[in-house]
Coordinates of C-alpha atoms in Angstrom, one line a residue:
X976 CA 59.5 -1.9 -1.5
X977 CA 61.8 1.2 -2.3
X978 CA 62.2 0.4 -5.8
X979 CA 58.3 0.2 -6.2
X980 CA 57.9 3.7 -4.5
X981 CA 60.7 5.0 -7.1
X982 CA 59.0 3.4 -9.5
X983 CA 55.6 5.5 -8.4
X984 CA 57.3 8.9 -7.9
X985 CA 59.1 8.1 -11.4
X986 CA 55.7 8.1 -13.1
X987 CA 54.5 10.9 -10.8
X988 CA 57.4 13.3 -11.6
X989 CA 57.0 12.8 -15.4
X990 CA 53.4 13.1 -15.6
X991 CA 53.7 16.2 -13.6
X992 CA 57.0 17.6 -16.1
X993 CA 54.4 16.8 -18.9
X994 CA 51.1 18.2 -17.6
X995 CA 52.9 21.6 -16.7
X996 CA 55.0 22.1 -19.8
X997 CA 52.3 21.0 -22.0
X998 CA 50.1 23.8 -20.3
X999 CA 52.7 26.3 -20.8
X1000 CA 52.5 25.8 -24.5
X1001 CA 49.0 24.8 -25.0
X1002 CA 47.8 28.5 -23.7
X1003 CA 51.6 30.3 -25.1
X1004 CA 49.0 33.1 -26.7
X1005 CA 47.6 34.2 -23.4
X1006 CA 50.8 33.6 -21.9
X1007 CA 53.4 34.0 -24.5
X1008 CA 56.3 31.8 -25.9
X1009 CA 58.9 33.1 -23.8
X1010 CA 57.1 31.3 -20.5
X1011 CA 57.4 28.5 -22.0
X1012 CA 60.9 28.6 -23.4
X1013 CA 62.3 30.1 -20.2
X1014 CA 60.6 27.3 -17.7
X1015 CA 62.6 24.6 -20.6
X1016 CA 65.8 26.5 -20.1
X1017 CA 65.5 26.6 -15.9
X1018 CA 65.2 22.9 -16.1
X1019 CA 68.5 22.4 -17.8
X1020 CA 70.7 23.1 -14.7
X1021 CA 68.8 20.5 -12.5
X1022 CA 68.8 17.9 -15.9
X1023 CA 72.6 17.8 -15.7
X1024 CA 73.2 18.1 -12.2
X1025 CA 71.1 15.4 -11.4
X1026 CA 71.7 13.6 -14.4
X1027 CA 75.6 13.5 -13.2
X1028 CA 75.2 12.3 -9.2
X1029 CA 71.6 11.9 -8.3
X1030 CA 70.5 8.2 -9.1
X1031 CA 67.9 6.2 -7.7
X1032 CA 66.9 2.1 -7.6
X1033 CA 64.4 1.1 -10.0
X1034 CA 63.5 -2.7 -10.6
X1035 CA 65.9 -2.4 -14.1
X1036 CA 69.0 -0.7 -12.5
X1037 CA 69.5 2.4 -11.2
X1038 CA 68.3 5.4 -13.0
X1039 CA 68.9 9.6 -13.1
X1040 CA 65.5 11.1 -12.5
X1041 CA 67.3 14.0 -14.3
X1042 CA 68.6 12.5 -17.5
X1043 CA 65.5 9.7 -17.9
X1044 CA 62.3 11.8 -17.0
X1045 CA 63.4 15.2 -17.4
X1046 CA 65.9 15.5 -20.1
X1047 CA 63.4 12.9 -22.1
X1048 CA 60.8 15.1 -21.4
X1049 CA 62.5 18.3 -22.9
X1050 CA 63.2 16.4 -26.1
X1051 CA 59.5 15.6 -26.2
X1052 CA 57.9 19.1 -25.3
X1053 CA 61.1 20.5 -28.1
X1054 CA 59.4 18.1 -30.9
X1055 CA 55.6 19.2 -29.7
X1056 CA 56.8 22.7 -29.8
X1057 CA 58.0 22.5 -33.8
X1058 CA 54.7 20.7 -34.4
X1059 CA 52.5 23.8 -32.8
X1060 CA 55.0 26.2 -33.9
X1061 CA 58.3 26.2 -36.7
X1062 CA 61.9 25.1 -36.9
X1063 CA 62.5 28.7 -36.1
X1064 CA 61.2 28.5 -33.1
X1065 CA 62.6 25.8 -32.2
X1066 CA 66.5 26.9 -32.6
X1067 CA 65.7 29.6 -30.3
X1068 CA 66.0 27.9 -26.4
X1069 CA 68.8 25.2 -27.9
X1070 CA 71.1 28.2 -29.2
X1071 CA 70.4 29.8 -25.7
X1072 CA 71.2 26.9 -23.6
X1073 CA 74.2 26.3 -25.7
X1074 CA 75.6 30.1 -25.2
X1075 CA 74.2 30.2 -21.7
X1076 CA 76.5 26.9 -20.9
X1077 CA 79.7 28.4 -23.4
X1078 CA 79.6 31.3 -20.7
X1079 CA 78.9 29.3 -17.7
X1080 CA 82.6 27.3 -18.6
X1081 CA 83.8 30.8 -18.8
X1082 CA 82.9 32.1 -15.4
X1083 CA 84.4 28.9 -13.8
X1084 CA 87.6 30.0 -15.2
X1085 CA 87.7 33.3 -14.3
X1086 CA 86.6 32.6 -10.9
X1087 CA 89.4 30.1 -10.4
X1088 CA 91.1 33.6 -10.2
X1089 CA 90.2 34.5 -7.3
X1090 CA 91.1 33.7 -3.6
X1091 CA 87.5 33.8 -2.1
X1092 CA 86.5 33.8 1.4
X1093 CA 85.5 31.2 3.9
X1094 CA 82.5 32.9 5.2
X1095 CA 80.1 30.0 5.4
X1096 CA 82.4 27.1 7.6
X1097 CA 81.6 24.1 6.1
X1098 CA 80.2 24.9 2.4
X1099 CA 83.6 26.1 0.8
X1100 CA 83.4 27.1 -3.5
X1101 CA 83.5 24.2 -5.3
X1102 CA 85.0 25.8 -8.6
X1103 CA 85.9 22.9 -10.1
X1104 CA 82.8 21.4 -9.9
X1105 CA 81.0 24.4 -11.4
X1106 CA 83.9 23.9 -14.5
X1107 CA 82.7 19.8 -14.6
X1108 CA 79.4 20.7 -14.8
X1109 CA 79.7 23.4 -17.2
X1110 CA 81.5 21.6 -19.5
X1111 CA 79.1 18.9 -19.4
X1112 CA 76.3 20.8 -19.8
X1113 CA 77.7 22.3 -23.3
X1114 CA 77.9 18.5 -23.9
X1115 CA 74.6 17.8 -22.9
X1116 CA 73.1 21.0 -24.8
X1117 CA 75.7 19.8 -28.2
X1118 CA 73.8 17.0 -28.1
X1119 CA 70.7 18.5 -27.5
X1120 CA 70.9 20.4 -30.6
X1121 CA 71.5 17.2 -32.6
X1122 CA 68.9 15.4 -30.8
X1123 CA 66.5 17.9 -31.9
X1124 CA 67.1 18.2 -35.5
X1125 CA 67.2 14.1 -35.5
X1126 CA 64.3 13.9 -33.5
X1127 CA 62.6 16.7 -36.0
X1128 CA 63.6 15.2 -38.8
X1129 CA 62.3 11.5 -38.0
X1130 CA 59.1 12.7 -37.7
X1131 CA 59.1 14.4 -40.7
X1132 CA 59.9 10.9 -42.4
X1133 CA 57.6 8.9 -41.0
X1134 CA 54.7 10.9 -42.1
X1135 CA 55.7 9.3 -45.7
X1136 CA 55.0 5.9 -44.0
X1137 CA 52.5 6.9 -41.5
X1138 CA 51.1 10.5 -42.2
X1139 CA 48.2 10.1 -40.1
X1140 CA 49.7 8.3 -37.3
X1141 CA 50.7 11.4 -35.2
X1142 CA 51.5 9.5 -31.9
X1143 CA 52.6 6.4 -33.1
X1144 CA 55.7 9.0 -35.1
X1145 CA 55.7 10.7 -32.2
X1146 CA 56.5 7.9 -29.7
X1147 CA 58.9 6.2 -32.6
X1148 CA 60.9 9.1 -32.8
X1149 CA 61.4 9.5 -29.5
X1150 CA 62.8 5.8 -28.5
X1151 CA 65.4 6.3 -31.7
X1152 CA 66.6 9.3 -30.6
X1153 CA 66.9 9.1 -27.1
X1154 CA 68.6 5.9 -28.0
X1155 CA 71.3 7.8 -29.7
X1156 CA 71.4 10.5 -26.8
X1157 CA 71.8 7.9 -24.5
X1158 CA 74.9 6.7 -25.7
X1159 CA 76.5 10.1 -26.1
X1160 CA 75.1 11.9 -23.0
X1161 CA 76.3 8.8 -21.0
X1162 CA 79.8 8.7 -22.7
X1163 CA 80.3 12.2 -21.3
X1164 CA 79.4 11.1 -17.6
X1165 CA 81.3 9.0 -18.1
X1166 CA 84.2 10.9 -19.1
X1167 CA 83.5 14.0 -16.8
X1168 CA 81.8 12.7 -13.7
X1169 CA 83.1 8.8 -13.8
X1170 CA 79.6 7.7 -13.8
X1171 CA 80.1 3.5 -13.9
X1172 CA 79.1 1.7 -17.2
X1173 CA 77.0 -0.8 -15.6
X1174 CA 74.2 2.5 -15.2
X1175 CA 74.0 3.0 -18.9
X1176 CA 71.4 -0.2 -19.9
X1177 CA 69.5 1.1 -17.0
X1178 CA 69.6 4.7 -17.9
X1179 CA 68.2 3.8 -21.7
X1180 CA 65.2 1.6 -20.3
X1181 CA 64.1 4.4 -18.3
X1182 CA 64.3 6.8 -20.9
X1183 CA 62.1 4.2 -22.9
X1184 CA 59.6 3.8 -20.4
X1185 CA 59.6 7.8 -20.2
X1186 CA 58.8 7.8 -23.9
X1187 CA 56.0 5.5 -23.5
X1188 CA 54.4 7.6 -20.9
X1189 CA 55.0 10.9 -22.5
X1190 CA 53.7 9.4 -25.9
X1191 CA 50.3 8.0 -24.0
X1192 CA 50.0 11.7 -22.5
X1193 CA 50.7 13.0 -26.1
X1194 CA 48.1 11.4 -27.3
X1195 CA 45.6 12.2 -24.3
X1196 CA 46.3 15.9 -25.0
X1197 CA 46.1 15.5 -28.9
X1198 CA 42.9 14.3 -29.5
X1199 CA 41.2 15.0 -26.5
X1200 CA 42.5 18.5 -25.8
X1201 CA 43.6 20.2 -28.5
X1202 CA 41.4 18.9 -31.5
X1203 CA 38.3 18.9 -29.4
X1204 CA 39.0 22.5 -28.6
X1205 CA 38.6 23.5 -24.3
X1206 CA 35.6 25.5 -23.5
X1207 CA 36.0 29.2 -23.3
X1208 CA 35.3 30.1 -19.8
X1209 CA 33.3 34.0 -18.8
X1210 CA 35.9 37.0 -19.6
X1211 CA 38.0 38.4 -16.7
X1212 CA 38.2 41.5 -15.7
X1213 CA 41.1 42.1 -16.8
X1214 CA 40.2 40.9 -20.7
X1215 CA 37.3 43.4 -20.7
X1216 CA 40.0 46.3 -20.0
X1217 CA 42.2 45.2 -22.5
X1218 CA 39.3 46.0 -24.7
X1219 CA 40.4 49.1 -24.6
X1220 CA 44.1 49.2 -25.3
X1221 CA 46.2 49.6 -28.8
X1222 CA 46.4 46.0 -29.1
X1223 CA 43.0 44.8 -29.1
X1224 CA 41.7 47.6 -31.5
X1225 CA 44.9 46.1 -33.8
X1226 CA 44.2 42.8 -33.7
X1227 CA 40.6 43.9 -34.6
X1228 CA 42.3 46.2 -37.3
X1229 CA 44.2 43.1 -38.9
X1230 CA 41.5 41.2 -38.7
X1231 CA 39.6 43.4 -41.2
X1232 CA 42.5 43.8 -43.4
X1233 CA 42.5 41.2 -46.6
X1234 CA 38.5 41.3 -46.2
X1235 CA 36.7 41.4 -49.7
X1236 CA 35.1 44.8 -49.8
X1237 CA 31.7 43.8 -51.7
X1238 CA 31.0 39.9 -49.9
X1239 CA 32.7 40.7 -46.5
X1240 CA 34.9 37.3 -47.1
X1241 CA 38.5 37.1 -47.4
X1242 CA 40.2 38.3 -50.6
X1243 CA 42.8 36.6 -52.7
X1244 CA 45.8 38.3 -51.2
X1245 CA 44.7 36.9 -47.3
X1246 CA 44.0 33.4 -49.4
X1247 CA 47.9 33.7 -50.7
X1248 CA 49.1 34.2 -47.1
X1249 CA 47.0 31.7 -45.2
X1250 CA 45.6 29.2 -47.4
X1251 CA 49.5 27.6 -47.6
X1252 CA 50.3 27.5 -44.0
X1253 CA 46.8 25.7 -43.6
X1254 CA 47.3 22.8 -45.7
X1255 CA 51.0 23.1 -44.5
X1256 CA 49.5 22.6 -40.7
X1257 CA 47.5 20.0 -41.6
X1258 CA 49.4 17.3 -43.7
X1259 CA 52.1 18.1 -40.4
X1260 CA 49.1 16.7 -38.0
X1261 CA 48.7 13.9 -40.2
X1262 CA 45.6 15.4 -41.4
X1263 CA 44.0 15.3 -44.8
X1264 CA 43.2 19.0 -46.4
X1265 CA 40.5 19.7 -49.0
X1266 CA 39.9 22.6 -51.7
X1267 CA 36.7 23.7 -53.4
X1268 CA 36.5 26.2 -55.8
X1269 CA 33.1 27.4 -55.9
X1270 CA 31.7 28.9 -59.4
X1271 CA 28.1 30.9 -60.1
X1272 CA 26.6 29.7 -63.6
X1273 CA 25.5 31.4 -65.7
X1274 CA 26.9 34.9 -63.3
X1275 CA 27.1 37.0 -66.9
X1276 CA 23.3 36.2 -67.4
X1277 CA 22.2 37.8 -64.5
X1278 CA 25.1 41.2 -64.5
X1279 CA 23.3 41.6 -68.8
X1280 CA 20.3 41.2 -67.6
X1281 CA 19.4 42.8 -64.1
X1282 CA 22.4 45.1 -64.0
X1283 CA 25.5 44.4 -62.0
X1284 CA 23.9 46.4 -58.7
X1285 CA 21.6 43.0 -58.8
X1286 CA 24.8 40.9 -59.5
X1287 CA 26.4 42.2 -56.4
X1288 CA 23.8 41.2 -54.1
X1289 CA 23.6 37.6 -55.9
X1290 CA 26.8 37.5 -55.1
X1291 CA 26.8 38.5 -51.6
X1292 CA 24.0 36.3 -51.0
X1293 CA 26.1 33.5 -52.3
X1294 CA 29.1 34.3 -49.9
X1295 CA 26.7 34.5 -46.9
X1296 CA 25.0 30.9 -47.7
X1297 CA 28.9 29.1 -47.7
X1298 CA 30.1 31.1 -44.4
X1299 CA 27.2 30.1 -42.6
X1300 CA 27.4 26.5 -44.0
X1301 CA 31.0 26.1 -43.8
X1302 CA 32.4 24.9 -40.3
X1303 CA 34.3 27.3 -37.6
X1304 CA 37.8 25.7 -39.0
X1305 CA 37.3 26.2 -42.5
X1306 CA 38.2 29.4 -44.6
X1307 CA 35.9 31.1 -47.4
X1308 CA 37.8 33.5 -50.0
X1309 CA 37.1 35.6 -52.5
X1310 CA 39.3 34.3 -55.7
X1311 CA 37.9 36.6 -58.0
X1312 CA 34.5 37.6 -59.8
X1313 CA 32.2 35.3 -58.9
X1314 CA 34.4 32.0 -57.7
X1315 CA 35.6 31.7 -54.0
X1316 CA 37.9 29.2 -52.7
X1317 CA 37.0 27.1 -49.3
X1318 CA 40.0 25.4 -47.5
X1319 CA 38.9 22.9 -45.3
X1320 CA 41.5 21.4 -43.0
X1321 CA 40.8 17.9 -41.6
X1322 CA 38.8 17.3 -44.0
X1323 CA 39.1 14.1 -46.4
X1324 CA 38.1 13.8 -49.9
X1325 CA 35.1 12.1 -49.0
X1326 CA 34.0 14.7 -46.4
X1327 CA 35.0 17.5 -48.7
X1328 CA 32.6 16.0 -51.6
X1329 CA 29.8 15.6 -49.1
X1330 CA 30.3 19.3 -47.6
X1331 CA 30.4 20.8 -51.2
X1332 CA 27.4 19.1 -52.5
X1333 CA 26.0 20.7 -49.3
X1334 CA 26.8 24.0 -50.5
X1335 CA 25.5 23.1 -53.5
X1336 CA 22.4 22.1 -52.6
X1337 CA 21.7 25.5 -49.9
X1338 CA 23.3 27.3 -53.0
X1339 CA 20.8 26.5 -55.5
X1340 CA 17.8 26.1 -53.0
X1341 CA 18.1 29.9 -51.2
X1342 CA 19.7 32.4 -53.7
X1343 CA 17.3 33.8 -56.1
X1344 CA 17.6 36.2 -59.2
X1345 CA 15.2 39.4 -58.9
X1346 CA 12.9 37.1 -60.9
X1347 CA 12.8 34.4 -58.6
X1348 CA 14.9 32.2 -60.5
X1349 CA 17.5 29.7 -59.3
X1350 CA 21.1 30.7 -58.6
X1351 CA 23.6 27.5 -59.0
X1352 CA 27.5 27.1 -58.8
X1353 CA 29.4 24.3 -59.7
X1354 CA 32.3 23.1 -57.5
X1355 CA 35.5 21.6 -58.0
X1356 CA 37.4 19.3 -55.3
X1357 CA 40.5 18.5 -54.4
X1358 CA 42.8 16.8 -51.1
X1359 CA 46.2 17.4 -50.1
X1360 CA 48.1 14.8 -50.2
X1361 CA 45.9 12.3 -52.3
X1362 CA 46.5 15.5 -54.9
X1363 CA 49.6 17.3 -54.1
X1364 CA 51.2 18.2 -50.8
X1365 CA 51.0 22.1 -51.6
X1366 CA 48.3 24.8 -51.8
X1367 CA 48.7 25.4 -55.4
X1368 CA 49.3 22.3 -56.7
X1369 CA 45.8 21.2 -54.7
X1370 CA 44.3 24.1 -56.1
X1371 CA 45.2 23.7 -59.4
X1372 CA 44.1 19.8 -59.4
X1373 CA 40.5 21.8 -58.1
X1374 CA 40.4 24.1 -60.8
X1375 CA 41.0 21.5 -63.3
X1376 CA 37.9 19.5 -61.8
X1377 CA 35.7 22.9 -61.9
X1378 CA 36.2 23.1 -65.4
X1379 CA 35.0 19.4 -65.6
X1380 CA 31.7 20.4 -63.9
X1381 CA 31.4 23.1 -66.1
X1382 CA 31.9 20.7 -68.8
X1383 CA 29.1 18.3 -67.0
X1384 CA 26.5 20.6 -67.3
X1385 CA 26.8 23.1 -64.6
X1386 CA 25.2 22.8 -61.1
X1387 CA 27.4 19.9 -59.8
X1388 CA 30.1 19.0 -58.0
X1389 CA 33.5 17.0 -58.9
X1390 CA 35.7 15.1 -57.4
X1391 CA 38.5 12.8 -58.3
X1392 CA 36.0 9.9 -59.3
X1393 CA 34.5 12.6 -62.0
X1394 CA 30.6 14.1 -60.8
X1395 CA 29.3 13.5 -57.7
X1396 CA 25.7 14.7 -58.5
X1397 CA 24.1 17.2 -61.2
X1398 CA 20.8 18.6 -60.8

């Protein structure tokens, strides 16, 4: 009976770890990275502390709450943290614990120093302890640091196997990695705290199971929180003041800046900044990217002969028909003349053929010269990674495929199977 309530509060306490670190990070921009980061480095006491004498009975042994559900669970949210964020970022809290520990060693030597009080009968200073648990946690945080560049790494490996299988990489990562930390972790508890070796097959199966769980919540939260999107919910009060401040009139400022002063899109210059990280973001979410280049026909006709005041507002009319057909996610830019480059993340080759035959079609059916004649483009397509795993090599495959459509006649669209439809 007491090993199935373990067994309940086990699952319990790591849902719990998950639900609250994974809200920390899911809403970081309200709140801000360091929330996150600092409620990961408060944990890291209680991980080793309990990791080293607090055990409980489970139906495979007897496991550390700390070291199975909580230490897993850092490892998890570190690996969820480089996928929302960078490597960089990543460095930050494990070269903090790591210092934080260095120095906590420190202390328990200089306070061995002293001859301190017995003011509180019954609860003398356990220096020596402190120094034990110091030490181990520099271990634990050592470890930590590999951990997360093996765990990081791993990933990143899979995805040439299984690009799109996010959780599956996710969960497989996990179990090899917390494999290896089980061995080392335990070999220091070992060592230090004289932990018995009959706790160390137990100790990797609940780590395991932890995996499993955090890997089904993973999943929960990637595709049916933070794909989907989370309804915005009314302004507070305190949003509608920060109207006023620096910030929000800079954030409106840089939100302007790299806009296209004639079509209101974004210019080349933003495309060269964003357009990269994009495609970078998606391919790292096992996602498919796609790039059109859209082209006017014919554009010199209508500058000769209606003046380039009337080729401005063909133009403009053009950029206004792909940002209203384009989705939320996707990104319009200005790449010079009359072409603009959409970059569609999520998007397959398929779906990327079938949205720019779309904008095509609206295209050719609403602009108008002065005359009332049809205004076409022809469109050129191509998907990262099907053709390239960078922005410009994508691109480039794209602008290859415009110049086939120009080839084709004009007013089509082409793909890597050649034209998908001429009018």
């Amino acid at each position: 009976m007491m090993e199935l309530l373990n067994t309940a509060l086990f699952i319990v306490e790591a849902v719990g770890y998950f639900v609250l670190m994974v809200s920390l990070l899911h809403f970081r921009q309200r709140l801000g990275l360091g929330v996150f980061l600092t409620a990961l480095g408060v944990m890291h006491f209680m991980e080793t502390y309990l990791a080293a004498v607090f055990y409980v009975s489970l139906p495979f042994g007897n496991v550390s709450p700390g070291s199975s559900i909580f230490f897993s669970g850092k490892l998890m949210m570190i690996l969820m943290l480089y996928l929302q964020e960078d490597a960089a970022t990543v460095r930050q809290p494990i070269y903090g614990l790591f210092l934080g520990n260095l120095l906590t060693v420190a202390i328990a030597w200089v306070m061995q120093l002293h001859q301190p009080l017995d003011l509180s009968p019954g609860h003398p200073a356990d220096v020596n302890f402190l120094k034990e648990m110091g030490w181990l946690m520099v271990w634990g945080t050592a470890i930590l640091y590999l951990d997360s560049l093996g765990i990081i790494l791993l990933y990143e490996k899979l995805g040439d196997f299984m690009r799109r299988r996010v959780v599956l990489r996710f969960m497989i990562a996990g179990l090899v990695l917390l494999t290896f930390d089980q061995i080392l972790f335990f070999s220091g508890l070992h060592y230090f705290m004289g932990v018995p070796m009959t706790a160390f097959w137990a100790g990797w199966k609940a780590k395991m199971l932890a995996v499993c769980l955090y890997s089904l919540m993973f999943a929960v939260y990637e595709f049916r929180i933070r794909r989907a999107g989370i309804a915005a919910s009314a302004r507070s009060i305190s949003d509608l003041f920060g109207d006023l401040t620096f910030r929000e009139r800079y954030n409106d400022l840089l939100e302007r800046t790299g806009r296209d002063m004639l079509t209101g899109v974004y210019d080349r210059s933003r495309m060269e900044l964003e357009a990269p990280l994009m495609v970078r973001e998606a391919l790292r979410q096992g996602q498919h990217a796609t790039v059109l280049i859209i082209d006017a026909d014919h554009f010199k006709d209508v500058n000769d002969g209606f003046g380039h005041l009337q080729g401005d507002e063909v133009l403009k009319a053009i950029a206004s028909r792909l940002g209203t057909t384009l989705r939320s996610s996707d990104r319009i830019f200005r790449f010079g003349g009359e072409e603009f480059v959409a970059v569609c993340p999520g998007t397959s080759h398929e779906e990327g053929l079938l949205l720019a035959e779309r904008l095509r079609w609206t295209i050719v059916t609403s602009v108008k010269t002065p005359d009332d004649a049809s205004v076409s483009v022809s469109i050129g397509a191509a998907t990262a990674d099907e053709d390239g795993t960078s922005f410009t090599t994508v691109l480039s495959a794209a602008d290859s495929r415009l110049y086939e459509a120009k080839k084709s006649g004009r007013n089509c669209v082409v793909g890597r199977s050649g034209v998908v439809k001429v009018s």
